mmCIF file of C-alpha atoms in Angstrom:
data_model
loop_
_atom_site.group_PDB
_atom_site.id
_atom_site.type_symbol
_atom_site.label_atom_id
_atom_site.label_comp_id
_atom_site.label_asym_id
_atom_site.label_seq_id
_atom_site.Cartn_x
_atom_site.Cartn_y
_atom_site.Cartn_z
ATOM 1 C CA MET X 1346 11.694 -5.222 99.619
ATOM 2 C CA LYS X 1347 11.291 -1.498 99.021
ATOM 3 C CA VAL X 1348 14.033 0.964 98.091
ATOM 4 C CA ARG X 1349 13.405 2.720 101.419
ATOM 5 C CA GLU X 1350 14.318 -0.442 103.379
ATOM 6 C CA VAL X 1351 17.517 -0.903 101.399
ATOM 7 C CA ILE X 1352 18.476 2.710 102.136
ATOM 8 C CA GLU X 1353 17.970 2.154 105.876
ATOM 9 C CA LYS X 1354 19.639 -1.240 106.130
ATOM 10 C CA LEU X 1355 22.731 -0.292 104.164
ATOM 11 C CA GLU X 1356 22.900 3.317 105.379
ATOM 12 C CA LEU X 1357 22.928 4.649 101.861
ATOM 13 C CA GLU X 1358 23.263 8.328 101.191
ATOM 14 C CA VAL X 1359 20.132 9.670 99.559
ATOM 15 C CA ILE X 1360 20.916 12.039 96.716
ATOM 16 C CA THR X 1361 17.416 11.928 95.282
ATOM 17 C CA ALA X 1362 14.661 9.615 96.429
ATOM 18 C CA THR X 1363 11.500 10.686 94.680
ATOM 19 C CA HIS X 1364 10.089 7.158 94.727
ATOM 20 C CA PRO X 1365 11.342 5.394 97.893
ATOM 21 C CA GLY X 1366 8.406 2.993 97.789
ATOM 22 C CA LYS X 1367 9.590 1.315 94.587
ATOM 23 C CA GLU X 1368 9.850 -2.455 94.822
ATOM 24 C CA VAL X 1369 13.339 -3.956 94.481
ATOM 25 C CA ARG X 1370 13.414 -7.170 92.471
ATOM 26 C CA GLY X 1371 17.093 -7.772 91.863
ATOM 27 C CA GLY X 1372 20.381 -6.126 91.093
ATOM 28 C CA TYR X 1373 22.917 -5.414 88.394
ATOM 29 C CA SER X 1374 26.410 -4.013 88.584
ATOM 30 C CA GLY X 1375 28.119 -2.391 85.623
ATOM 31 C CA ASP X 1376 29.719 0.723 84.205
ATOM 32 C CA LEU X 1377 29.456 0.095 80.471
ATOM 33 C CA LEU X 1378 26.135 1.621 79.540
ATOM 34 C CA SER X 1379 25.422 -0.696 76.611
ATOM 35 C CA ASN X 1380 25.840 -3.653 78.928
ATOM 36 C CA VAL X 1381 23.546 -2.129 81.492
ATOM 37 C CA MET X 1382 20.943 -1.321 78.833
ATOM 38 C CA ALA X 1383 20.903 -4.942 77.749
ATOM 39 C CA LYS X 1384 21.130 -6.625 81.139
ATOM 40 C CA ALA X 1385 19.586 -4.488 83.870
ATOM 41 C CA GLY X 1386 15.920 -5.125 84.399
ATOM 42 C CA LYS X 1387 12.903 -3.408 85.847
ATOM 43 C CA GLY X 1388 13.134 -3.148 89.613
ATOM 44 C CA ASP X 1389 16.866 -3.828 89.795
ATOM 45 C CA LEU X 1390 19.257 -1.877 91.932
ATOM 46 C CA TRP X 1391 21.980 -0.689 89.577
ATOM 47 C CA LEU X 1392 25.435 -0.375 91.114
ATOM 48 C CA THR X 1393 27.859 1.794 89.174
ATOM 49 C CA ILE X 1394 30.826 4.147 89.351
ATOM 50 C CA GLN X 1395 29.320 6.429 86.692
ATOM 51 C CA GLY X 1396 27.957 9.667 88.106
ATOM 52 C CA HIS X 1397 27.004 11.614 84.985
ATOM 53 C CA GLN X 1398 23.576 12.394 83.621
ATOM 54 C CA ASN X 1399 23.468 9.661 80.992
ATOM 55 C CA VAL X 1400 23.131 7.285 83.920
ATOM 56 C CA VAL X 1401 19.732 8.825 84.600
ATOM 57 C CA ALA X 1402 18.669 8.220 80.990
ATOM 58 C CA VAL X 1403 19.719 4.570 81.214
ATOM 59 C CA ALA X 1404 17.971 4.208 84.588
ATOM 60 C CA LEU X 1405 14.745 5.507 83.052
ATOM 61 C CA LEU X 1406 14.989 3.275 80.016
ATOM 62 C CA THR X 1407 15.732 0.122 81.983
ATOM 63 C CA GLY X 1408 13.246 0.928 84.738
ATOM 64 C CA VAL X 1409 15.664 0.164 87.567
ATOM 65 C CA ALA X 1410 14.342 0.824 91.081
ATOM 66 C CA ALA X 1411 17.382 2.909 92.010
ATOM 67 C CA VAL X 1412 20.905 3.780 90.942
ATOM 68 C CA ILE X 1413 23.559 3.348 93.603
ATOM 69 C CA ILE X 1414 26.794 5.211 92.978
ATOM 70 C CA VAL X 1415 29.508 3.226 94.715
ATOM 71 C CA GLU X 1416 32.783 4.151 96.467
ATOM 72 C CA ASN X 1417 31.406 7.574 97.354
ATOM 73 C CA LEU X 1418 32.267 8.740 93.864
ATOM 74 C CA GLU X 1419 31.274 12.128 92.586
ATOM 75 C CA VAL X 1420 27.834 12.656 91.142
ATOM 76 C CA GLU X 1421 27.557 15.505 88.656
ATOM 77 C CA LYS X 1422 25.161 18.341 89.414
ATOM 78 C CA GLU X 1423 23.389 17.828 86.074
ATOM 79 C CA ALA X 1424 22.806 14.179 86.941
ATOM 80 C CA ILE X 1425 21.169 15.136 90.238
ATOM 81 C CA GLN X 1426 18.944 17.707 88.539
ATOM 82 C CA LYS X 1427 17.895 15.262 85.887
ATOM 83 C CA ALA X 1428 17.212 12.516 88.435
ATOM 84 C CA GLU X 1429 14.955 14.864 90.395
ATOM 85 C CA GLU X 1430 13.194 15.999 87.276
ATOM 86 C CA LYS X 1431 12.621 12.496 85.917
ATOM 87 C CA GLY X 1432 11.897 10.854 89.256
ATOM 88 C CA VAL X 1433 14.899 8.523 89.435
ATOM 89 C CA ASN X 1434 16.135 7.339 92.836
ATOM 90 C CA LEU X 1435 19.822 8.199 93.076
ATOM 91 C CA LEU X 1436 21.710 6.800 96.061
ATOM 92 C CA ARG X 1437 25.328 6.561 97.108
ATOM 93 C CA SER X 1438 27.401 4.133 99.133
ATOM 94 C CA LYS X 1439 30.942 4.224 100.451
ATOM 95 C CA LEU X 1440 31.262 0.515 99.697
ATOM 96 C CA SER X 1441 32.657 -0.837 96.433
ATOM 97 C CA ALA X 1442 30.320 -2.499 93.947
ATOM 98 C CA TYR X 1443 31.733 -5.854 95.050
ATOM 99 C CA GLN X 1444 31.142 -5.229 98.746
ATOM 100 C CA LEU X 1445 27.729 -3.678 98.238
ATOM 101 C CA GLY X 1446 26.635 -6.443 95.903
ATOM 102 C CA GLY X 1447 27.606 -8.986 98.544
ATOM 103 C CA ARG X 1448 25.584 -7.203 101.206
ATOM 104 C CA LEU X 1449 22.536 -6.964 98.942
ATOM 105 C CA TYR X 1450 22.817 -10.630 98.086
ATOM 106 C CA GLN X 1451 22.931 -11.502 101.778
ATOM 107 C CA MET X 1452 19.804 -9.446 102.292
ATOM 108 C CA GLY X 1453 18.027 -11.698 99.819
ATOM 109 C CA ILE X 1454 18.165 -9.419 96.764
ATOM 110 C CA ARG X 1455 19.251 -11.863 94.082
ATOM 111 C CA MET Q 413 4.177 4.441 50.775
ATOM 112 C CA LYS Q 414 5.198 7.335 52.969
ATOM 113 C CA GLU Q 415 5.715 6.414 56.594
ATOM 114 C CA LYS Q 416 3.697 8.144 59.255
ATOM 115 C CA TYR Q 417 6.141 8.715 62.068
ATOM 116 C CA ILE Q 418 5.092 8.490 65.684
ATOM 117 C CA LEU Q 419 8.438 10.002 66.614
ATOM 118 C CA GLU Q 420 10.771 12.293 64.725
ATOM 119 C CA LYS Q 421 13.682 13.827 66.546
ATOM 120 C CA ARG Q 422 16.810 15.691 65.549
ATOM 121 C CA ILE Q 423 19.938 14.445 67.338
ATOM 122 C CA GLU Q 424 22.927 16.771 67.529
ATOM 123 C CA LYS Q 425 26.547 15.717 67.410
ATOM 124 C CA GLY Q 426 28.138 15.481 70.861
ATOM 125 C CA ASP Q 427 24.914 16.374 72.668
ATOM 126 C CA PHE Q 428 25.348 13.930 75.551
ATOM 127 C CA ASN Q 429 23.003 15.983 77.731
ATOM 128 C CA LYS Q 430 20.081 14.878 75.630
ATOM 129 C CA GLY Q 431 21.237 11.296 75.180
ATOM 130 C CA GLY Q 432 18.315 8.966 75.744
ATOM 131 C CA GLU Q 433 15.568 11.510 75.099
ATOM 132 C CA ALA Q 434 14.404 10.035 71.805
ATOM 133 C CA SER Q 435 14.335 6.508 73.211
ATOM 134 C CA SER Q 436 12.593 7.611 76.419
ATOM 135 C CA LYS Q 437 9.968 9.434 74.422
ATOM 136 C CA LEU Q 438 9.386 6.423 72.193
ATOM 137 C CA LYS Q 439 9.174 4.149 75.231
ATOM 138 C CA ASP Q 440 6.483 6.391 76.782
ATOM 139 C CA LEU Q 441 4.530 6.491 73.537
ATOM 140 C CA LEU Q 442 4.561 2.722 73.168
ATOM 141 C CA ARG Q 443 3.564 2.253 76.778
ATOM 142 C CA LYS Q 444 0.560 4.527 76.245
ATOM 143 C CA LEU Q 445 -0.358 2.494 73.179
ATOM 144 C CA GLY Q 446 -0.355 -0.630 75.313
ATOM 145 C CA VAL Q 447 2.525 -2.339 73.498
ATOM 146 C CA ASP Q 448 3.880 -5.493 75.171
ATOM 147 C CA SER Q 449 6.607 -4.704 77.708
ATOM 148 C CA ALA Q 450 9.153 -7.108 76.182
ATOM 149 C CA VAL Q 451 8.708 -5.359 72.822
ATOM 150 C CA ILE Q 452 9.111 -1.970 74.497
ATOM 151 C CA ARG Q 453 12.299 -3.131 76.199
ATOM 152 C CA LYS Q 454 13.816 -4.288 72.898
ATOM 153 C CA THR Q 455 12.751 -1.065 71.202
ATOM 154 C CA ALA Q 456 14.244 1.037 73.991
ATOM 155 C CA ILE Q 457 17.605 -0.751 73.780
ATOM 156 C CA VAL Q 458 17.819 -0.455 69.985
ATOM 157 C CA THR Q 459 16.681 3.169 69.883
ATOM 158 C CA TYR Q 460 19.021 4.190 72.699
ATOM 159 C CA GLU Q 461 22.037 2.699 70.926
ATOM 160 C CA LEU Q 462 21.079 4.276 67.605
ATOM 161 C CA GLU Q 463 20.638 7.616 69.304
ATOM 162 C CA MET Q 464 23.934 7.435 71.174
ATOM 163 C CA ASN Q 465 25.761 6.376 68.020
ATOM 164 C CA ILE Q 466 24.562 9.557 66.308
ATOM 165 C CA ILE Q 467 25.727 11.635 69.294
ATOM 166 C CA ILE Q 468 29.083 9.881 69.653
ATOM 167 C CA HIS Q 469 30.110 9.120 66.084
ATOM 168 C CA SER Q 470 28.254 11.308 63.607
ATOM 169 C CA GLU Q 471 27.859 14.884 62.486
ATOM 170 C CA GLY Q 472 24.265 14.782 63.708
ATOM 171 C CA GLY Q 473 21.163 13.138 62.385
ATOM 172 C CA TRP Q 474 17.612 12.002 62.939
ATOM 173 C CA ILE Q 475 15.782 9.279 64.804
ATOM 174 C CA ARG Q 476 12.371 8.400 63.475
ATOM 175 C CA ALA Q 477 9.942 5.677 64.436
ATOM 176 C CA ALA Q 478 6.818 4.249 62.898
ATOM 177 C CA ILE Q 479 4.454 1.397 63.594
ATOM 178 C CA SER Q 480 3.476 -0.871 60.750
ATOM 179 C CA ARG Q 481 2.166 -4.382 60.324
ATOM 180 C CA GLU Q 482 5.738 -5.639 60.468
ATOM 181 C CA GLY Q 483 6.247 -4.112 63.880
ATOM 182 C CA ILE Q 484 7.990 -1.107 65.312
ATOM 183 C CA GLN Q 485 10.323 0.448 62.807
ATOM 184 C CA ILE Q 486 13.154 2.636 63.949
ATOM 185 C CA PHE Q 487 15.098 4.705 61.466
ATOM 186 C CA ALA Q 488 18.415 6.384 62.143
ATOM 187 C CA ALA Q 489 19.920 8.654 59.528
ATOM 188 C CA ASP Q 490 23.025 10.750 60.006
ATOM 189 C CA ASP Q 491 25.073 13.306 58.098
ATOM 190 C CA GLY Q 492 28.281 11.320 58.100
ATOM 191 C CA PRO Q 493 31.073 10.391 58.190
ATOM 192 C CA GLY Q 494 29.873 6.828 57.482
ATOM 193 C CA ILE Q 495 31.235 3.585 58.880
ATOM 194 C CA ALA Q 496 34.567 2.724 57.287
ATOM 195 C CA ASP Q 497 34.587 -0.969 58.169
ATOM 196 C CA LEU Q 498 31.094 -2.290 58.767
ATOM 197 C CA GLU Q 499 32.201 -5.841 59.455
ATOM 198 C CA LYS Q 500 34.530 -4.684 62.217
ATOM 199 C CA ALA Q 501 31.920 -2.312 63.620
ATOM 200 C CA PHE Q 502 29.692 -5.295 64.348
ATOM 201 C CA GLN Q 503 32.440 -7.117 66.234
ATOM 202 C CA PRO Q 504 31.885 -6.990 69.996
ATOM 203 C CA GLY Q 505 34.529 -4.781 71.579
ATOM 204 C CA TYR Q 506 35.486 -2.907 68.421
ATOM 205 C CA SER Q 507 35.049 0.845 68.733
ATOM 206 C CA THR Q 508 36.454 4.038 67.290
ATOM 207 C CA ALA Q 509 35.280 6.138 70.262
ATOM 208 C CA SER Q 510 37.633 8.525 72.060
ATOM 209 C CA ASP Q 511 39.052 7.851 75.536
ATOM 210 C CA GLN Q 512 36.870 10.600 76.966
ATOM 211 C CA VAL Q 513 33.724 8.933 75.655
ATOM 212 C CA ARG Q 514 34.911 5.547 76.900
ATOM 213 C CA GLU Q 515 35.425 6.891 80.407
ATOM 214 C CA MET Q 516 31.734 7.757 80.483
ATOM 215 C CA GLY Q 517 30.909 4.114 79.858
ATOM 216 C CA PHE Q 518 30.256 4.445 76.145
ATOM 217 C CA GLY Q 519 32.318 3.246 73.236
ATOM 218 C CA ALA Q 520 32.716 -0.261 74.572
ATOM 219 C CA GLY Q 521 32.069 -1.688 71.148
ATOM 220 C CA LEU Q 522 28.674 -3.017 72.135
ATOM 221 C CA GLY Q 523 26.302 -0.519 70.526
ATOM 222 C CA LEU Q 524 25.822 -2.158 67.150
ATOM 223 C CA VAL Q 525 25.978 -5.540 68.850
ATOM 224 C CA ASN Q 526 22.982 -4.586 70.988
ATOM 225 C CA ILE Q 527 21.199 -3.184 67.952
ATOM 226 C CA LYS Q 528 21.709 -6.460 66.130
ATOM 227 C CA ASN Q 529 20.786 -8.657 69.090
ATOM 228 C CA TYR Q 530 17.614 -6.840 70.039
ATOM 229 C CA SER Q 531 16.122 -6.102 66.631
ATOM 230 C CA ASP Q 532 14.298 -8.680 64.543
ATOM 231 C CA GLU Q 533 15.252 -7.146 61.203
ATOM 232 C CA LEU Q 534 18.152 -4.829 60.516
ATOM 233 C CA LYS Q 535 19.374 -2.994 57.471
ATOM 234 C CA VAL Q 536 22.461 -0.804 57.452
ATOM 235 C CA ASP Q 537 23.408 1.445 54.550
ATOM 236 C CA THR Q 538 26.604 3.344 55.015
ATOM 237 C CA LYS Q 539 28.827 5.315 52.734
ATOM 238 C CA THR Q 540 32.107 6.851 53.789
ATOM 239 C CA GLY Q 541 31.969 10.612 53.512
ATOM 240 C CA VAL Q 542 28.195 10.609 53.155
ATOM 241 C CA GLY Q 543 26.521 9.020 56.144
ATOM 242 C CA THR Q 544 24.725 6.047 57.597
ATOM 243 C CA LYS Q 545 21.119 4.971 57.396
ATOM 244 C CA ILE Q 546 19.840 2.217 59.607
ATOM 245 C CA ARG Q 547 16.415 0.627 59.737
ATOM 246 C CA ALA Q 548 15.635 -1.689 62.608
ATOM 247 C CA ILE Q 549 12.364 -3.523 63.066
ATOM 248 C CA ILE Q 550 11.058 -5.047 66.260
ATOM 249 C CA HIS Q 551 8.213 -7.454 65.726
ATOM 250 C CA LEU Q 552 5.107 -6.983 67.815
ATOM 251 C CA VAL Q 553 4.704 -10.673 68.581
#
């Protein structure tokens, strides 16, 4: 499944989507960046409450397909700029990480 | 023998804006060199944690990397203050980070744990009031 399909199916808000054709392979949910660094893998959708620019750095390093900021939380301007610059897909959902994770799992992203 | 660095980058204290730049740059370099993706992943994790530790905990320092027969060597050297209790610092969950840093998702006491878990060889030299020097090696095979 592509990032673009996930955006459509879950009505995600697109903050930046420079690479909507990226393939989604799985998912990871977490807000402690060291944990995410160690556990998130290439092609994952990363669900988090963190909306600052270090999230973009971690997204690049882990190679996740997209970052989804949950609960409609604020995303810092610097994070958006950096995501655009580095080509990181940055999305947002009004759902909690728990709810969104459940929906993704139902969609077959496991 | 003097190391020939493929990466040499100054890291400033508290410079969260640039957090991850050294590790991203190293990752790109290794990818261009055709290094195995599992090795790159381990290197990225270790370098990122070393880099963030300099930003969060030190007075500033350097990240350097070299490739040798032993593998990818990553060096972190900072200007202090040194790690007071090294044994504790390696305990998962132990951190001296401020609340502000923790709110950003850092300082969970997992940095050195990741460094240890994802490097194949690790040497830490630290002296209170002087600084910390770390050498991590990730084997190529």
